[in-house]
Amino acid sequence: MATYKKRGYKSKTKVEKEIELEDGSATAEVFKSLDEGASKTEAWAEKNQKYIIGFVSIAAICLIGYLLYQKYVQEPNQIEAANEAYQAQAYFDRALNSSTEQDSLYNLALNGSAGKYGLIEIADKYSSTPAGNLANYQAGIAYLNLNKYQEAINYLDKFDGSDENLAPLAKGAIGDAFNQLGQKDQALKYYEEAATMRTNDLTTPRFLLKAGITALGLSKPDVALKHFKTISESYAESPEAKKAEVYKGQAEAMK
């Protein structure tokens, strides 16, 4: 019986057959490698099963422990700290707005009264809570206003601020304390940090001006001029802008 090739059929050349064989071999090698890899992984997992289970168990215990700590320790601590801090913070706020009994109010805020904790105890006892952290800032400002500059630095340095205003205010207050201690280089450093750690119309020009004035006192007119120009160019509507223009003239005269 005669056989006929289909119309259009073209037998494969030797080269094409060799390529086909090579492709088949390569595919087989890939699957073989994958099989071998899977076998090795399974063997490793089986061999180290005890350690894997142990690691997963420890991770689960840590997660559960953290959640329990947050729920039954941290949250009650935060509530307790906020309640305990209420009186001390009230004294602190009154001191900020008082013109006649600031010292006594700051002392009451720091040390407490009538069996209530002051800022010092709150900062220590509740250091891991937001109220304890805020107490560090308030204690630092209280000491600064009581002219106890090293104590002010100690507490302000512990404050961990992440908001728009308090963070640079704390950093700038450290600069004020160093300025009062006569450590002008340190004061300049902290004023510059305070000016640049947040960019806003309240704290940035305020601490740029202080940095510029301090730089003038250190006979660094170029540094001072840079800060005054930034105020004039970027914060022209700020209360510090007019003062910056006056000090800019002094800085230019010193060059």
PDB file of C-alpha atoms in Angstrom:
ATOM      1  CA  MET A   1       0.000   0.000   0.000  1.00  0.00           C
ATOM      2  CA  ALA A   2       1.487   3.282  -1.055  1.00  0.00           C
ATOM      3  CA  THR A   3       1.938   6.067   1.487  1.00  0.00           C
ATOM      4  CA  TYR A   4       1.962   9.730   0.662  1.00  0.00           C
ATOM      5  CA  LYS A   5       3.440  12.693   2.531  1.00  0.00           C
ATOM      6  CA  LYS A   6       1.022  15.396   3.477  1.00  0.00           C
ATOM      7  CA  ARG A   7       1.119  18.460   1.274  1.00  0.00           C
ATOM      8  CA  GLY A   8       3.492  21.057   2.653  1.00  0.00           C
ATOM      9  CA  TYR A   9       5.304  18.603   4.903  1.00  0.00           C
ATOM     10  CA  LYS A  10       9.024  19.086   5.026  1.00  0.00           C
ATOM     11  CA  SER A  11      11.283  16.577   6.709  1.00  0.00           C
ATOM     12  CA  LYS A  12      13.521  17.913   9.462  1.00  0.00           C
ATOM     13  CA  THR A  13      17.117  18.552   8.669  1.00  0.00           C
ATOM     14  CA  LYS A  14      19.921  16.995  10.663  1.00  0.00           C
ATOM     15  CA  VAL A  15      20.641  20.329  12.370  1.00  0.00           C
ATOM     16  CA  GLU A  16      16.985  20.756  13.395  1.00  0.00           C
ATOM     17  CA  LYS A  17      16.889  17.237  14.802  1.00  0.00           C
ATOM     18  CA  GLU A  18      20.026  17.929  16.815  1.00  0.00           C
ATOM     19  CA  ILE A  19      18.547  21.175  18.201  1.00  0.00           C
ATOM     20  CA  GLU A  20      15.342  19.345  19.133  1.00  0.00           C
ATOM     21  CA  LEU A  21      17.334  16.684  20.962  1.00  0.00           C
ATOM     22  CA  GLU A  22      19.378  19.340  22.765  1.00  0.00           C
ATOM     23  CA  ASP A  23      16.200  21.216  23.808  1.00  0.00           C
ATOM     24  CA  GLY A  24      14.691  18.007  25.104  1.00  0.00           C
ATOM     25  CA  SER A  25      17.842  17.200  27.015  1.00  0.00           C
ATOM     26  CA  ALA A  26      17.985  20.727  28.503  1.00  0.00           C
ATOM     27  CA  THR A  27      14.341  20.516  29.632  1.00  0.00           C
ATOM     28  CA  ALA A  28      14.982  17.128  31.137  1.00  0.00           C
ATOM     29  CA  GLU A  29      18.021  18.495  32.955  1.00  0.00           C
ATOM     30  CA  VAL A  30      15.954  21.390  34.367  1.00  0.00           C
ATOM     31  CA  PHE A  31      13.289  19.037  35.696  1.00  0.00           C
ATOM     32  CA  LYS A  32      15.975  16.753  37.038  1.00  0.00           C
ATOM     33  CA  SER A  33      17.630  19.682  38.852  1.00  0.00           C
ATOM     34  CA  LEU A  34      14.284  20.791  40.271  1.00  0.00           C
ATOM     35  CA  ASP A  35      13.581  17.281  41.480  1.00  0.00           C
ATOM     36  CA  GLU A  36      16.996  17.028  43.059  1.00  0.00           C
ATOM     37  CA  GLY A  37      16.583  20.462  44.695  1.00  0.00           C
ATOM     38  CA  ALA A  38      13.170  19.530  46.063  1.00  0.00           C
ATOM     39  CA  SER A  39      14.552  16.253  47.388  1.00  0.00           C
ATOM     40  CA  LYS A  40      17.428  18.040  49.117  1.00  0.00           C
ATOM     41  CA  THR A  41      15.025  20.595  50.637  1.00  0.00           C
ATOM     42  CA  GLU A  42      12.759  17.830  51.877  1.00  0.00           C
ATOM     43  CA  ALA A  43      15.738  15.953  53.301  1.00  0.00           C
ATOM     44  CA  TRP A  44      17.035  19.104  55.026  1.00  0.00           C
ATOM     45  CA  ALA A  45      13.559  19.901  56.423  1.00  0.00           C
ATOM     46  CA  GLU A  46      13.180  16.345  57.687  1.00  0.00           C
ATOM     47  CA  LYS A  47      16.637  16.377  59.265  1.00  0.00           C
ATOM     48  CA  ASN A  48      16.080  19.778  60.947  1.00  0.00           C
ATOM     49  CA  GLN A  49      12.393  19.338  61.717  1.00  0.00           C
ATOM     50  CA  LYS A  50      12.958  19.606  65.466  1.00  0.00           C
ATOM     51  CA  TYR A  51      14.799  22.925  65.105  1.00  0.00           C
ATOM     52  CA  ILE A  52      12.233  24.355  62.691  1.00  0.00           C
ATOM     53  CA  ILE A  53       9.363  23.499  65.031  1.00  0.00           C
ATOM     54  CA  GLY A  54      11.332  24.969  67.916  1.00  0.00           C
ATOM     55  CA  PHE A  55      11.994  28.221  66.033  1.00  0.00           C
ATOM     56  CA  VAL A  56       8.337  28.595  65.007  1.00  0.00           C
ATOM     57  CA  SER A  57       7.235  27.862  68.572  1.00  0.00           C
ATOM     58  CA  ILE A  58       9.603  30.477  70.015  1.00  0.00           C
ATOM     59  CA  ALA A  59       8.425  33.081  67.464  1.00  0.00           C
ATOM     60  CA  ALA A  60       4.790  32.338  68.336  1.00  0.00           C
ATOM     61  CA  ILE A  61       5.505  32.563  72.078  1.00  0.00           C
ATOM     62  CA  CYS A  62       7.321  35.897  71.595  1.00  0.00           C
ATOM     63  CA  LEU A  63       4.422  37.324  69.576  1.00  0.00           C
ATOM     64  CA  ILE A  64       1.839  36.161  72.108  1.00  0.00           C
ATOM     65  CA  GLY A  65       4.005  37.503  74.946  1.00  0.00           C
ATOM     66  CA  TYR A  66       4.321  40.887  73.242  1.00  0.00           C
ATOM     67  CA  LEU A  67       0.564  41.129  72.684  1.00  0.00           C
ATOM     68  CA  LEU A  68      -0.145  40.136  76.287  1.00  0.00           C
ATOM     69  CA  TYR A  69       2.420  42.660  77.535  1.00  0.00           C
ATOM     70  CA  GLN A  70       0.815  45.422  75.477  1.00  0.00           C
ATOM     71  CA  LYS A  71      -2.671  44.493  76.665  1.00  0.00           C
ATOM     72  CA  TYR A  72      -2.102  43.796  80.345  1.00  0.00           C
ATOM     73  CA  VAL A  73       1.014  45.800  81.214  1.00  0.00           C
ATOM     74  CA  GLN A  74       1.688  48.635  78.778  1.00  0.00           C
ATOM     75  CA  GLU A  75      -1.872  49.882  78.304  1.00  0.00           C
ATOM     76  CA  PRO A  76      -2.719  49.927  82.066  1.00  0.00           C
ATOM     77  CA  ASN A  77       0.652  51.611  82.686  1.00  0.00           C
ATOM     78  CA  GLN A  78      -0.163  54.342  80.172  1.00  0.00           C
ATOM     79  CA  ILE A  79      -3.553  54.989  81.766  1.00  0.00           C
ATOM     80  CA  GLU A  80      -2.040  55.076  85.250  1.00  0.00           C
ATOM     81  CA  ALA A  81       0.790  57.370  84.124  1.00  0.00           C
ATOM     82  CA  ALA A  82      -1.625  59.820  82.495  1.00  0.00           C
ATOM     83  CA  ASN A  83      -3.728  59.948  85.680  1.00  0.00           C
ATOM     84  CA  GLU A  84      -0.690  60.419  87.919  1.00  0.00           C
ATOM     85  CA  ALA A  85       0.784  63.116  85.675  1.00  0.00           C
ATOM     86  CA  TYR A  86      -2.348  65.251  85.620  1.00  0.00           C
ATOM     87  CA  GLN A  87      -1.549  67.322  88.742  1.00  0.00           C
ATOM     88  CA  ALA A  88       2.126  67.861  87.893  1.00  0.00           C
ATOM     89  CA  GLN A  89       1.243  68.941  84.369  1.00  0.00           C
ATOM     90  CA  ALA A  90      -1.363  71.343  85.729  1.00  0.00           C
ATOM     91  CA  TYR A  91       1.329  73.017  87.866  1.00  0.00           C
ATOM     92  CA  PHE A  92       3.634  73.137  84.857  1.00  0.00           C
ATOM     93  CA  ASP A  93       0.987  74.818  82.662  1.00  0.00           C
ATOM     94  CA  ARG A  94       0.220  77.363  85.394  1.00  0.00           C
ATOM     95  CA  ALA A  95       3.923  78.141  85.723  1.00  0.00           C
ATOM     96  CA  LEU A  96       4.222  78.826  82.003  1.00  0.00           C
ATOM     97  CA  ASN A  97       1.461  81.422  82.226  1.00  0.00           C
ATOM     98  CA  SER A  98       2.423  82.956  85.556  1.00  0.00           C
ATOM     99  CA  SER A  99       4.478  86.103  86.009  1.00  0.00           C
ATOM    100  CA  THR A 100       4.691  86.160  89.803  1.00  0.00           C
ATOM    101  CA  GLU A 101       4.977  82.634  91.217  1.00  0.00           C
ATOM    102  CA  GLN A 102       6.756  80.750  88.463  1.00  0.00           C
ATOM    103  CA  ASP A 103       9.514  79.317  90.652  1.00  0.00           C
ATOM    104  CA  SER A 104       7.176  77.824  93.243  1.00  0.00           C
ATOM    105  CA  LEU A 105       4.899  76.374  90.570  1.00  0.00           C
ATOM    106  CA  TYR A 106       7.819  74.840  88.674  1.00  0.00           C
ATOM    107  CA  ASN A 107       9.061  73.283  91.938  1.00  0.00           C
ATOM    108  CA  LEU A 108       5.617  71.865  92.629  1.00  0.00           C
ATOM    109  CA  ALA A 109       5.506  70.495  89.091  1.00  0.00           C
ATOM    110  CA  LEU A 110       8.918  68.873  89.518  1.00  0.00           C
ATOM    111  CA  ASN A 111       8.503  67.457  93.001  1.00  0.00           C
ATOM    112  CA  GLY A 112       4.745  66.990  93.347  1.00  0.00           C
ATOM    113  CA  SER A 113       2.532  67.793  96.323  1.00  0.00           C
ATOM    114  CA  ALA A 114      -0.253  66.345  98.453  1.00  0.00           C
ATOM    115  CA  GLY A 115       0.907  62.816  97.814  1.00  0.00           C
ATOM    116  CA  LYS A 116       0.905  63.251  94.047  1.00  0.00           C
ATOM    117  CA  TYR A 117       3.909  62.476  91.889  1.00  0.00           C
ATOM    118  CA  GLY A 118       5.958  65.266  90.371  1.00  0.00           C
ATOM    119  CA  LEU A 119       7.493  65.268  86.917  1.00  0.00           C
ATOM    120  CA  ILE A 120      10.748  63.753  88.202  1.00  0.00           C
ATOM    121  CA  GLU A 121       9.017  60.669  89.610  1.00  0.00           C
ATOM    122  CA  ILE A 122       6.705  60.335  86.619  1.00  0.00           C
ATOM    123  CA  ALA A 123       9.641  60.449  84.197  1.00  0.00           C
ATOM    124  CA  ASP A 124      11.385  57.745  86.212  1.00  0.00           C
ATOM    125  CA  LYS A 125       8.479  55.461  87.165  1.00  0.00           C
ATOM    126  CA  TYR A 126       6.673  55.613  83.814  1.00  0.00           C
ATOM    127  CA  SER A 127       9.635  56.036  81.481  1.00  0.00           C
ATOM    128  CA  SER A 128       8.189  53.664  78.868  1.00  0.00           C
ATOM    129  CA  THR A 129       4.911  55.579  78.506  1.00  0.00           C
ATOM    130  CA  PRO A 130       4.008  58.744  76.551  1.00  0.00           C
ATOM    131  CA  ALA A 131       3.275  60.525  79.866  1.00  0.00           C
ATOM    132  CA  GLY A 132       6.722  59.609  81.177  1.00  0.00           C
ATOM    133  CA  ASN A 133       8.359  60.805  77.983  1.00  0.00           C
ATOM    134  CA  LEU A 134       6.484  64.118  78.097  1.00  0.00           C
ATOM    135  CA  ALA A 135       7.526  64.493  81.749  1.00  0.00           C
ATOM    136  CA  ASN A 136      11.153  64.522  80.579  1.00  0.00           C
ATOM    137  CA  TYR A 137      10.423  67.506  78.334  1.00  0.00           C
ATOM    138  CA  GLN A 138       8.426  69.372  80.986  1.00  0.00           C
ATOM    139  CA  ALA A 139      11.015  68.699  83.703  1.00  0.00           C
ATOM    140  CA  GLY A 140      13.737  69.979  81.388  1.00  0.00           C
ATOM    141  CA  ILE A 141      11.836  73.199  80.672  1.00  0.00           C
ATOM    142  CA  ALA A 142      11.085  73.640  84.391  1.00  0.00           C
ATOM    143  CA  TYR A 143      14.764  73.299  85.293  1.00  0.00           C
ATOM    144  CA  LEU A 144      15.715  75.682  82.474  1.00  0.00           C
ATOM    145  CA  ASN A 145      13.393  78.317  83.918  1.00  0.00           C
ATOM    146  CA  LEU A 146      14.803  77.679  87.402  1.00  0.00           C
ATOM    147  CA  ASN A 147      18.309  78.358  86.019  1.00  0.00           C
ATOM    148  CA  LYS A 148      19.415  74.777  86.686  1.00  0.00           C
ATOM    149  CA  TYR A 149      20.927  74.291  83.294  1.00  0.00           C
ATOM    150  CA  GLN A 150      22.715  70.951  83.591  1.00  0.00           C
ATOM    151  CA  GLU A 151      19.576  69.343  85.029  1.00  0.00           C
ATOM    152  CA  ALA A 152      17.623  70.866  82.151  1.00  0.00           C
ATOM    153  CA  ILE A 153      20.011  69.321  79.620  1.00  0.00           C
ATOM    154  CA  ASN A 154      19.806  65.921  81.305  1.00  0.00           C
ATOM    155  CA  TYR A 155      16.013  65.729  81.107  1.00  0.00           C
ATOM    156  CA  LEU A 156      15.604  67.339  77.694  1.00  0.00           C
ATOM    157  CA  ASP A 157      18.147  64.928  76.252  1.00  0.00           C
ATOM    158  CA  LYS A 158      15.979  61.999  77.400  1.00  0.00           C
ATOM    159  CA  PHE A 159      12.918  63.363  75.627  1.00  0.00           C
ATOM    160  CA  ASP A 160      12.057  61.395  72.506  1.00  0.00           C
ATOM    161  CA  GLY A 161       9.991  63.749  70.393  1.00  0.00           C
ATOM    162  CA  SER A 162       8.608  63.019  66.958  1.00  0.00           C
ATOM    163  CA  ASP A 163       6.023  65.764  66.532  1.00  0.00           C
ATOM    164  CA  GLU A 164       6.293  68.992  64.565  1.00  0.00           C
ATOM    165  CA  ASN A 165       6.980  71.465  67.377  1.00  0.00           C
ATOM    166  CA  LEU A 166       7.962  69.815  70.665  1.00  0.00           C
ATOM    167  CA  ALA A 167      10.911  67.930  69.158  1.00  0.00           C
ATOM    168  CA  PRO A 168      12.714  71.076  67.886  1.00  0.00           C
ATOM    169  CA  LEU A 169      11.649  73.071  70.966  1.00  0.00           C
ATOM    170  CA  ALA A 170      13.354  70.495  73.195  1.00  0.00           C
ATOM    171  CA  LYS A 171      16.483  70.536  71.053  1.00  0.00           C
ATOM    172  CA  GLY A 172      16.541  74.339  71.029  1.00  0.00           C
ATOM    173  CA  ALA A 173      16.031  74.452  74.797  1.00  0.00           C
ATOM    174  CA  ILE A 174      19.193  72.349  75.185  1.00  0.00           C
ATOM    175  CA  GLY A 175      20.907  75.030  73.111  1.00  0.00           C
ATOM    176  CA  ASP A 176      19.590  77.685  75.513  1.00  0.00           C
ATOM    177  CA  ALA A 177      20.968  75.746  78.476  1.00  0.00           C
ATOM    178  CA  PHE A 178      24.412  75.406  76.897  1.00  0.00           C
ATOM    179  CA  ASN A 179      24.311  79.107  76.024  1.00  0.00           C
ATOM    180  CA  GLN A 180      23.674  79.980  79.667  1.00  0.00           C
ATOM    181  CA  LEU A 181      26.542  77.700  80.715  1.00  0.00           C
ATOM    182  CA  GLY A 182      28.840  79.638  78.393  1.00  0.00           C
ATOM    183  CA  GLN A 183      29.335  76.687  76.044  1.00  0.00           C
ATOM    184  CA  LYS A 184      28.612  78.612  72.855  1.00  0.00           C
ATOM    185  CA  ASP A 185      29.862  75.992  70.395  1.00  0.00           C
ATOM    186  CA  GLN A 186      27.490  73.420  71.852  1.00  0.00           C
ATOM    187  CA  ALA A 187      24.685  75.971  71.866  1.00  0.00           C
ATOM    188  CA  LEU A 188      25.245  76.694  68.154  1.00  0.00           C
ATOM    189  CA  LYS A 189      25.187  72.979  67.361  1.00  0.00           C
ATOM    190  CA  TYR A 190      21.841  72.438  69.093  1.00  0.00           C
ATOM    191  CA  TYR A 191      20.269  75.586  67.625  1.00  0.00           C
ATOM    192  CA  GLU A 192      21.189  74.424  64.128  1.00  0.00           C
ATOM    193  CA  GLU A 193      19.802  70.949  64.819  1.00  0.00           C
ATOM    194  CA  ALA A 194      16.583  72.459  66.175  1.00  0.00           C
ATOM    195  CA  ALA A 195      16.213  74.674  63.084  1.00  0.00           C
ATOM    196  CA  THR A 196      16.640  71.840  60.607  1.00  0.00           C
ATOM    197  CA  MET A 197      15.011  68.819  62.276  1.00  0.00           C
ATOM    198  CA  ARG A 198      11.565  70.172  61.322  1.00  0.00           C
ATOM    199  CA  THR A 199      10.772  72.790  58.689  1.00  0.00           C
ATOM    200  CA  ASN A 200       7.950  75.082  59.786  1.00  0.00           C
ATOM    201  CA  ASP A 201       7.172  78.756  60.285  1.00  0.00           C
ATOM    202  CA  LEU A 202       7.327  78.569  64.086  1.00  0.00           C
ATOM    203  CA  THR A 203      10.519  76.820  65.144  1.00  0.00           C
ATOM    204  CA  THR A 204      12.739  77.072  62.058  1.00  0.00           C
ATOM    205  CA  PRO A 205      13.174  80.895  61.942  1.00  0.00           C
ATOM    206  CA  ARG A 206      13.262  81.047  65.739  1.00  0.00           C
ATOM    207  CA  PHE A 207      16.284  78.786  66.038  1.00  0.00           C
ATOM    208  CA  LEU A 208      17.958  80.035  62.869  1.00  0.00           C
ATOM    209  CA  LEU A 209      17.997  83.467  64.494  1.00  0.00           C
ATOM    210  CA  LYS A 210      19.463  82.080  67.719  1.00  0.00           C
ATOM    211  CA  ALA A 211      22.038  80.134  65.715  1.00  0.00           C
ATOM    212  CA  GLY A 212      22.999  83.243  63.785  1.00  0.00           C
ATOM    213  CA  ILE A 213      23.364  85.403  66.909  1.00  0.00           C
ATOM    214  CA  THR A 214      25.421  82.690  68.609  1.00  0.00           C
ATOM    215  CA  ALA A 215      27.636  82.382  65.516  1.00  0.00           C
ATOM    216  CA  LEU A 216      28.257  86.134  65.664  1.00  0.00           C
ATOM    217  CA  GLY A 217      29.367  85.751  69.275  1.00  0.00           C
ATOM    218  CA  LEU A 218      31.783  83.031  68.170  1.00  0.00           C
ATOM    219  CA  SER A 219      33.211  85.321  65.444  1.00  0.00           C
ATOM    220  CA  LYS A 220      31.774  83.164  62.672  1.00  0.00           C
ATOM    221  CA  PRO A 221      30.225  85.830  60.408  1.00  0.00           C
ATOM    222  CA  ASP A 222      29.886  83.506  57.388  1.00  0.00           C
ATOM    223  CA  VAL A 223      27.858  81.007  59.395  1.00  0.00           C
ATOM    224  CA  ALA A 224      25.774  83.776  60.936  1.00  0.00           C
ATOM    225  CA  LEU A 225      25.123  85.406  57.554  1.00  0.00           C
ATOM    226  CA  LYS A 226      23.945  82.102  56.073  1.00  0.00           C
ATOM    227  CA  HIS A 227      21.327  81.698  58.824  1.00  0.00           C
ATOM    228  CA  PHE A 228      20.126  85.309  58.614  1.00  0.00           C
ATOM    229  CA  LYS A 229      19.787  85.092  54.819  1.00  0.00           C
ATOM    230  CA  THR A 230      17.726  81.912  55.116  1.00  0.00           C
ATOM    231  CA  ILE A 231      15.312  83.718  57.421  1.00  0.00           C
ATOM    232  CA  SER A 232      15.064  86.727  55.076  1.00  0.00           C
ATOM    233  CA  GLU A 233      14.559  84.604  51.972  1.00  0.00           C
ATOM    234  CA  SER A 234      12.400  81.743  53.261  1.00  0.00           C
ATOM    235  CA  TYR A 235      10.635  83.203  56.302  1.00  0.00           C
ATOM    236  CA  ALA A 236      10.167  86.834  55.347  1.00  0.00           C
ATOM    237  CA  GLU A 237       6.786  87.015  57.120  1.00  0.00           C
ATOM    238  CA  SER A 238       8.080  85.659  60.409  1.00  0.00           C
ATOM    239  CA  PRO A 239       8.632  87.867  63.492  1.00  0.00           C
ATOM    240  CA  GLU A 240      12.347  86.999  63.257  1.00  0.00           C
ATOM    241  CA  ALA A 241      12.754  88.434  59.751  1.00  0.00           C
ATOM    242  CA  LYS A 242      13.227  92.079  60.810  1.00  0.00           C
ATOM    243  CA  LYS A 243      15.753  91.139  63.479  1.00  0.00           C
ATOM    244  CA  ALA A 244      17.595  88.989  60.951  1.00  0.00           C
ATOM    245  CA  GLU A 245      18.027  92.018  58.662  1.00  0.00           C
ATOM    246  CA  VAL A 246      19.656  94.016  61.489  1.00  0.00           C
ATOM    247  CA  TYR A 247      21.998  91.173  62.438  1.00  0.00           C
ATOM    248  CA  LYS A 248      22.778  90.535  58.775  1.00  0.00           C
ATOM    249  CA  GLY A 249      24.360  93.982  58.606  1.00  0.00           C
ATOM    250  CA  GLN A 250      26.511  93.176  61.632  1.00  0.00           C
ATOM    251  CA  ALA A 251      27.642  89.904  60.097  1.00  0.00           C
ATOM    252  CA  GLU A 252      28.586  91.591  56.812  1.00  0.00           C
ATOM    253  CA  ALA A 253      30.564  94.250  58.717  1.00  0.00           C
ATOM    254  CA  MET A 254      32.534  91.534  60.527  1.00  0.00           C
ATOM    255  CA  LYS A 255      33.703  89.834  57.303  1.00  0.00           C
TER     256      LYS A 255
END
